[in-house]
């Protein structure tokens, strides 16, 4: 390789200063139709920016984003403080940081539909909170304020809009915090003494005004009539797009599939209201008295004239006819220097030149995952589908082996292919999502690089730059290098490439449970991401745990080859919690990463490399009186897996079994989380479930929500509420300390509620029949006691239990007391037997 010239950086810095680069991020290459080109042309003459601010994915008003992007043609952004890491997942088992990766991509898919740009802060969604004070116990106020100021200074919005008010009407404490920080940042972003370390990269910026995107009830509670505040018809129809902004919003919002937010379009007028918070309080529209024309840029008058000429001469059947005008506008914009609007509009006009010329470009590989040090081929292609005389001067890819100097005319409809050899450096970073490269501290991601803060995702590891010329004008178009494949069902699919360690190590489970000193087998699967790898696999445990053998030599001789290796873990005598990690040693280097692939049809494939470690839990469980358990899966949880780890036989019950099967074969049946919300057949199954209980069975129902409940889950009246206890360390009072459910087979004490994560529980019943026994009482600070977290009743010969305690979080987290209490629940029918 030392005879070859490996080119790490971009081409001539001087050349780059003269051009703008269009970059298309990982997704299917975008082609614009005639109507979209028309809108993009008109947008060139609009120099206004609006930033919407909320707390989570799915907080955003997608109708407002669509209205601003496609109706008003503003540059529009959405800042979500979190990536939704603490939410639920209705389509899979990703939780915590993996759910954050999934929901980030859902947001980006939504933005590709509604046209807005996505931003984030360093905040981690740690679950529901009831006040901003509680939220700021977990979030660093100053660091988050810095992040909001950074995004404002970088995006330069004229107008800020908050989803929630800063006075608490948004309910969730994180919602309120998003508004508080937005109002504080509005005041500080133009102050050079605030976060001066940012000014190395950005200038100060002062938005003109800030609004709350209010709702009628919220205004009425303040004694404000909707007739007196700014309003906008978000249901307005856009004839060029053939949809109203609320219809576009429904398609965008439906990308939040992990949250079950599929939406139907609204096809009539819909007015939203905006209460001014700071700035000019008398305005009747969001941008009243704000100049959004080229007049705000010195030298912009001539550019405006050129754009108007292009709009007037635009022919939807021959869009390339206006490219010469766009080239003139491009040169004029380039001459403005490195200002904000020259950068923004320079990229927009380049995108239009590409669209009007029908230029298609791509750069693809024949595999999706590579490793540092790999050398491989990238196939690039470009086609000009117009009569314009473009010349392809060269193709450049970072880390290419040799540069290529071309001078090929791009004849109409003729694909030009250029093959490129790429060599990744040995120290190339793996493609870990940047916000989880370092371990978080509390509920804050650690992102040392100021320039990465706020970014939605990583830059692609490889990018192909196509150098074009037409007349005396030079252009550069670019696209990420992607893996392309043809799926027999979905057709052509593009996915981002990933850079992996040479070998990854995945444990079979995330948690291993030991209920005695009996040794347990642990299996580790190694996957090879190179042509050949060999080395040593070692498991690392604390001294009071033992592992046999100490290490195993391995050899993997083929790309993507997998081999499984078995170790024996011997736990200590006493209860203990610890971590078990896997280390892979190859050629003197140690690797300790697993690999997780997040693959759903609505997002690009995401590859994440968590640390190769799992939890070990040694706990003493009382007498095992239950053997076989039936489980009715709801929205998705991993509880069956962890019950199997305890030695129970767990069957996932099918429709046939629930309709015609013999349920008496089961010692207990469990309803998964939200099963009464997500499975419409529960209305049919309920009679059979209650008959099972009548005849001596035990049924445990976990949390559901009142919204979308298909049938009342209990044998007696039970009304669900929004009551929850979000403080995971809230004191728990035993209302019936001698109740068998709290004493068999495990004696439950306050100690068993130590170490819980995120919350105690959620959506407790607040009204129930007198036949139920309420066993526990708890509450968040400053609130009234809640005693609906665990309800028990005898129903004829059997036992029915309803619980809103968050076992679905606590069992995967390895909380010992949660396991003991859950075993008590499923053993309730065998007390005294």
PDB file of N, CA and C in Angstrom, residues 40-71:
ATOM      1  N   UNK A  40     -39.378  25.156  -4.851  1.00  0.00           N
ATOM      2  CA  UNK A  40     -37.988  25.442  -4.487  1.00  0.00           C
ATOM      3  C   UNK A  40     -37.504  26.736  -5.124  1.00  0.00           C
ATOM      4  N   UNK A  41     -37.958  27.036  -6.341  1.00  0.00           N
ATOM      5  CA  UNK A  41     -37.615  28.302  -6.986  1.00  0.00           C
ATOM      6  C   UNK A  41     -38.158  29.483  -6.181  1.00  0.00           C
ATOM      7  N   UNK A  42     -39.412  29.391  -5.787  1.00  0.00           N
ATOM      8  CA  UNK A  42     -40.011  30.469  -5.019  1.00  0.00           C
ATOM      9  C   UNK A  42     -39.339  30.618  -3.654  1.00  0.00           C
ATOM     10  N   UNK A  43     -38.906  29.498  -3.089  1.00  0.00           N
ATOM     11  CA  UNK A  43     -38.234  29.532  -1.783  1.00  0.00           C
ATOM     12  C   UNK A  43     -36.909  30.289  -1.855  1.00  0.00           C
ATOM     13  N   UNK A  44     -36.263  30.302  -3.032  1.00  0.00           N
ATOM     14  CA  UNK A  44     -34.997  31.020  -3.172  1.00  0.00           C
ATOM     15  C   UNK A  44     -35.134  32.492  -2.809  1.00  0.00           C
ATOM     16  N   UNK A  45     -36.331  33.033  -2.974  1.00  0.00           N
ATOM     17  CA  UNK A  45     -36.550  34.448  -2.695  1.00  0.00           C
ATOM     18  C   UNK A  45     -37.058  34.714  -1.283  1.00  0.00           C
ATOM     19  N   UNK A  46     -37.102  33.674  -0.443  1.00  0.00           N
ATOM     20  CA  UNK A  46     -37.587  33.841   0.926  1.00  0.00           C
ATOM     21  C   UNK A  46     -36.418  33.620   1.882  1.00  0.00           C
ATOM     22  N   UNK A  47     -36.077  34.639   2.658  1.00  0.00           N
ATOM     23  CA  UNK A  47     -34.937  34.589   3.573  1.00  0.00           C
ATOM     24  C   UNK A  47     -35.418  34.740   5.015  1.00  0.00           C
ATOM     25  N   UNK A  48     -36.290  33.841   5.398  1.00  0.00           N
ATOM     26  CA  UNK A  48     -36.807  33.831   6.767  1.00  0.00           C
ATOM     27  C   UNK A  48     -36.596  32.464   7.388  1.00  0.00           C
ATOM     28  N   UNK A  49     -36.376  32.429   8.710  1.00  0.00           N
ATOM     29  CA  UNK A  49     -36.084  31.179   9.408  1.00  0.00           C
ATOM     30  C   UNK A  49     -36.894  31.108  10.698  1.00  0.00           C
ATOM     31  N   UNK A  50     -37.457  29.930  10.959  1.00  0.00           N
ATOM     32  CA  UNK A  50     -38.233  29.724  12.174  1.00  0.00           C
ATOM     33  C   UNK A  50     -37.761  28.434  12.824  1.00  0.00           C
ATOM     34  N   UNK A  51     -37.645  28.462  14.157  1.00  0.00           N
ATOM     35  CA  UNK A  51     -37.219  27.286  14.921  1.00  0.00           C
ATOM     36  C   UNK A  51     -38.299  26.924  15.931  1.00  0.00           C
ATOM     37  N   UNK A  52     -38.747  25.685  15.853  1.00  0.00           N
ATOM     38  CA  UNK A  52     -39.764  25.155  16.764  1.00  0.00           C
ATOM     39  C   UNK A  52     -39.043  24.363  17.849  1.00  0.00           C
ATOM     40  N   UNK A  53     -39.477  24.486  19.109  1.00  0.00           N
ATOM     41  CA  UNK A  53     -38.746  23.867  20.209  1.00  0.00           C
ATOM     42  C   UNK A  53     -39.701  23.056  21.092  1.00  0.00           C
ATOM     43  N   UNK A  54     -39.324  21.802  21.321  1.00  0.00           N
ATOM     44  CA  UNK A  54     -40.080  20.914  22.204  1.00  0.00           C
ATOM     45  C   UNK A  54     -39.128  20.035  22.986  1.00  0.00           C
ATOM     46  N   UNK A  55     -39.673  19.027  23.642  1.00  0.00           N
ATOM     47  CA  UNK A  55     -38.851  18.186  24.517  1.00  0.00           C
ATOM     48  C   UNK A  55     -38.513  16.839  23.910  1.00  0.00           C
ATOM     49  N   UNK A  56     -39.413  16.270  23.090  1.00  0.00           N
ATOM     50  CA  UNK A  56     -39.246  14.886  22.659  1.00  0.00           C
ATOM     51  C   UNK A  56     -39.547  14.720  21.171  1.00  0.00           C
ATOM     52  N   UNK A  57     -39.117  13.612  20.602  1.00  0.00           N
ATOM     53  CA  UNK A  57     -39.692  13.204  19.319  1.00  0.00           C
ATOM     54  C   UNK A  57     -41.201  13.041  19.516  1.00  0.00           C
ATOM     55  N   UNK A  58     -41.956  13.462  18.562  1.00  0.00           N
ATOM     56  CA  UNK A  58     -43.424  13.446  18.514  1.00  0.00           C
ATOM     57  C   UNK A  58     -44.071  14.618  19.240  1.00  0.00           C
ATOM     58  N   UNK A  59     -43.279  15.494  19.903  1.00  0.00           N
ATOM     59  CA  UNK A  59     -43.853  16.715  20.469  1.00  0.00           C
ATOM     60  C   UNK A  59     -44.147  17.741  19.377  1.00  0.00           C
ATOM     61  N   UNK A  60     -43.408  17.660  18.285  1.00  0.00           N
ATOM     62  CA  UNK A  60     -43.472  18.722  17.285  1.00  0.00           C
ATOM     63  C   UNK A  60     -44.838  18.779  16.599  1.00  0.00           C
ATOM     64  N   UNK A  61     -45.233  19.981  16.233  1.00  0.00           N
ATOM     65  CA  UNK A  61     -46.455  20.207  15.465  1.00  0.00           C
ATOM     66  C   UNK A  61     -46.078  20.086  13.992  1.00  0.00           C
ATOM     67  N   UNK A  62     -46.267  18.892  13.426  1.00  0.00           N
ATOM     68  CA  UNK A  62     -45.829  18.659  12.050  1.00  0.00           C
ATOM     69  C   UNK A  62     -46.637  19.481  11.049  1.00  0.00           C
ATOM     70  N   UNK A  63     -47.851  19.837  11.403  1.00  0.00           N
ATOM     71  CA  UNK A  63     -48.636  20.707  10.520  1.00  0.00           C
ATOM     72  C   UNK A  63     -47.993  22.083  10.434  1.00  0.00           C
ATOM     73  N   UNK A  64     -47.521  22.601  11.574  1.00  0.00           N
ATOM     74  CA  UNK A  64     -46.852  23.899  11.574  1.00  0.00           C
ATOM     75  C   UNK A  64     -45.550  23.828  10.775  1.00  0.00           C
ATOM     76  N   UNK A  65     -44.775  22.764  10.961  1.00  0.00           N
ATOM     77  CA  UNK A  65     -43.527  22.620  10.218  1.00  0.00           C
ATOM     78  C   UNK A  65     -43.796  22.558   8.714  1.00  0.00           C
ATOM     79  N   UNK A  66     -44.815  21.804   8.313  1.00  0.00           N
ATOM     80  CA  UNK A  66     -45.161  21.706   6.890  1.00  0.00           C
ATOM     81  C   UNK A  66     -45.640  23.044   6.334  1.00  0.00           C
ATOM     82  N   UNK A  67     -46.443  23.731   7.126  1.00  0.00           N
ATOM     83  CA  UNK A  67     -46.966  25.042   6.727  1.00  0.00           C
ATOM     84  C   UNK A  67     -45.831  26.039   6.510  1.00  0.00           C
ATOM     85  N   UNK A  68     -44.879  26.055   7.438  1.00  0.00           N
ATOM     86  CA  UNK A  68     -43.762  27.001   7.321  1.00  0.00           C
ATOM     87  C   UNK A  68     -42.851  26.635   6.146  1.00  0.00           C
ATOM     88  N   UNK A  69     -42.592  25.332   5.964  1.00  0.00           N
ATOM     89  CA  UNK A  69     -41.671  24.894   4.920  1.00  0.00           C
ATOM     90  C   UNK A  69     -42.269  25.059   3.536  1.00  0.00           C
ATOM     91  N   UNK A  70     -43.464  24.548   3.344  1.00  0.00           N
ATOM     92  CA  UNK A  70     -44.054  24.493   2.005  1.00  0.00           C
ATOM     93  C   UNK A  70     -45.055  25.609   1.730  1.00  0.00           C
ATOM     94  N   UNK A  71     -45.617  26.181   2.784  1.00  0.00           N
ATOM     95  CA  UNK A  71     -46.570  27.266   2.583  1.00  0.00           C
ATOM     96  C   UNK A  71     -45.889  28.623   2.592  1.00  0.00           C
TER      97      UNK A  71
END
